[in-house]
Amino acid sequence: MSQQLPPFAELLAQCTTSAVHLETRDVYAVDEEDQDLKAWRAGELAGTADRPAWWGAFHDSVAAAVARGVTVQRARVVSLPATEYIRFEHACTPRNLAAGEDVRWLPRDQALGLLLLAHDYWLFDGHLVRWHHFAGDGTHLRDELDERPVSADRAGQAFAAVWDRAVPHAEFVLD
């Protein structure tokens, strides 16, 4: 049975304190016709100053949450040398920052000894986990909500461990 999930924007709108996102994959599927990907490959990705060219509903949701006092953090565990997707994602990260997210990066070899969960996820207010399920090629399959305290505790601990070791975006160099 398929679970009907509330949209991300709705979950973020309900947050009162924090929303944290852990990403651990080196490849996420992106449509080859994606305009940002094409622009980035051509060296023409719109910068943050050209807000109308890239700002969207996701950015609105994050900015609204941050304006309410919600802390929005994203940590990315990545392999180096980076895949094309991670290089593209790194180039787009100033957009996340402009919306109010705090983003950090952790090279995978520096995650040695950390107990990381098998899925990417968002953790809302430390108690609701939205797990992301992906295929091996990075295609998003589905999301799943989990309100079990043990899941939220583990997700929070894993995120905090990565966050403590990770490098702020402004200081992280892919080379």
Tab-separated table of C-alpha atoms in Angstrom, residues 107-169:
chain	number	residue	atom	x	y	z
A	107	PRO	CA	34.599	14.059	2.372
A	108	ARG	CA	33.658	10.373	2.659
A	109	ASP	CA	37.130	9.360	3.833
A	110	GLN	CA	36.692	11.701	6.816
A	111	ALA	CA	33.439	9.951	7.764
A	112	LEU	CA	35.359	6.834	8.776
A	113	GLY	CA	34.044	5.559	12.089
A	114	LEU	CA	30.693	7.315	11.860
A	115	LEU	CA	27.563	5.201	11.871
A	116	LEU	CA	25.554	6.542	8.949
A	117	LEU	CA	22.055	5.455	8.054
A	118	ALA	CA	21.382	3.719	4.744
A	119	HIS	CA	19.101	6.425	3.336
A	120	ASP	CA	19.162	10.161	2.804
A	121	TYR	CA	16.574	11.948	4.916
A	122	TRP	CA	15.079	15.114	6.296
A	123	LEU	CA	14.537	15.269	10.053
A	124	PHE	CA	11.891	17.794	11.104
A	125	ASP	CA	11.963	19.208	14.653
A	126	GLY	CA	13.956	16.188	15.791
A	127	HIS	CA	10.988	13.836	15.689
A	128	LEU	CA	9.707	13.262	12.141
A	129	VAL	CA	11.942	11.585	9.542
A	130	ARG	CA	11.241	11.722	5.825
A	131	TRP	CA	13.367	8.926	4.356
A	132	HIS	CA	14.331	9.102	0.677
A	133	HIS	CA	14.560	5.865	-1.305
A	134	PHE	CA	16.740	5.882	-4.443
A	135	ALA	CA	17.667	3.347	-7.105
A	136	GLY	CA	21.333	2.613	-7.722
A	137	ASP	CA	21.455	5.087	-10.610
A	138	GLY	CA	20.185	7.904	-8.381
A	139	THR	CA	16.582	7.812	-9.543
A	140	HIS	CA	14.244	8.853	-6.734
A	141	LEU	CA	11.846	5.987	-6.015
A	142	ARG	CA	9.737	7.186	-3.103
A	143	ASP	CA	9.739	8.853	0.295
A	144	GLU	CA	8.507	7.458	3.569
A	145	LEU	CA	7.525	9.177	6.823
A	146	ASP	CA	8.706	7.707	10.107
A	147	GLU	CA	7.608	9.022	13.507
A	148	ARG	CA	9.260	6.307	15.603
A	149	PRO	CA	11.366	7.934	18.334
A	150	VAL	CA	14.207	5.459	17.772
A	151	SER	CA	14.415	6.440	14.090
A	152	ALA	CA	14.398	10.152	14.877
A	153	ASP	CA	17.056	9.701	17.571
A	154	ARG	CA	19.331	7.750	15.234
A	155	ALA	CA	18.812	10.205	12.391
A	156	GLY	CA	19.567	13.113	14.710
A	157	GLN	CA	22.707	11.460	16.081
A	158	ALA	CA	23.977	10.581	12.593
A	159	PHE	CA	23.369	14.106	11.344
A	160	ALA	CA	25.069	15.690	14.363
A	161	ALA	CA	28.130	13.459	13.948
A	162	VAL	CA	28.479	14.428	10.281
A	163	TRP	CA	27.779	18.100	10.990
A	164	ASP	CA	30.499	18.241	13.640
A	165	ARG	CA	33.144	16.991	11.175
A	166	ALA	CA	31.863	18.696	8.045
A	167	VAL	CA	33.288	21.817	6.415
A	168	PRO	CA	31.117	24.909	5.797
A	169	HIS	CA	30.329	25.409	2.120
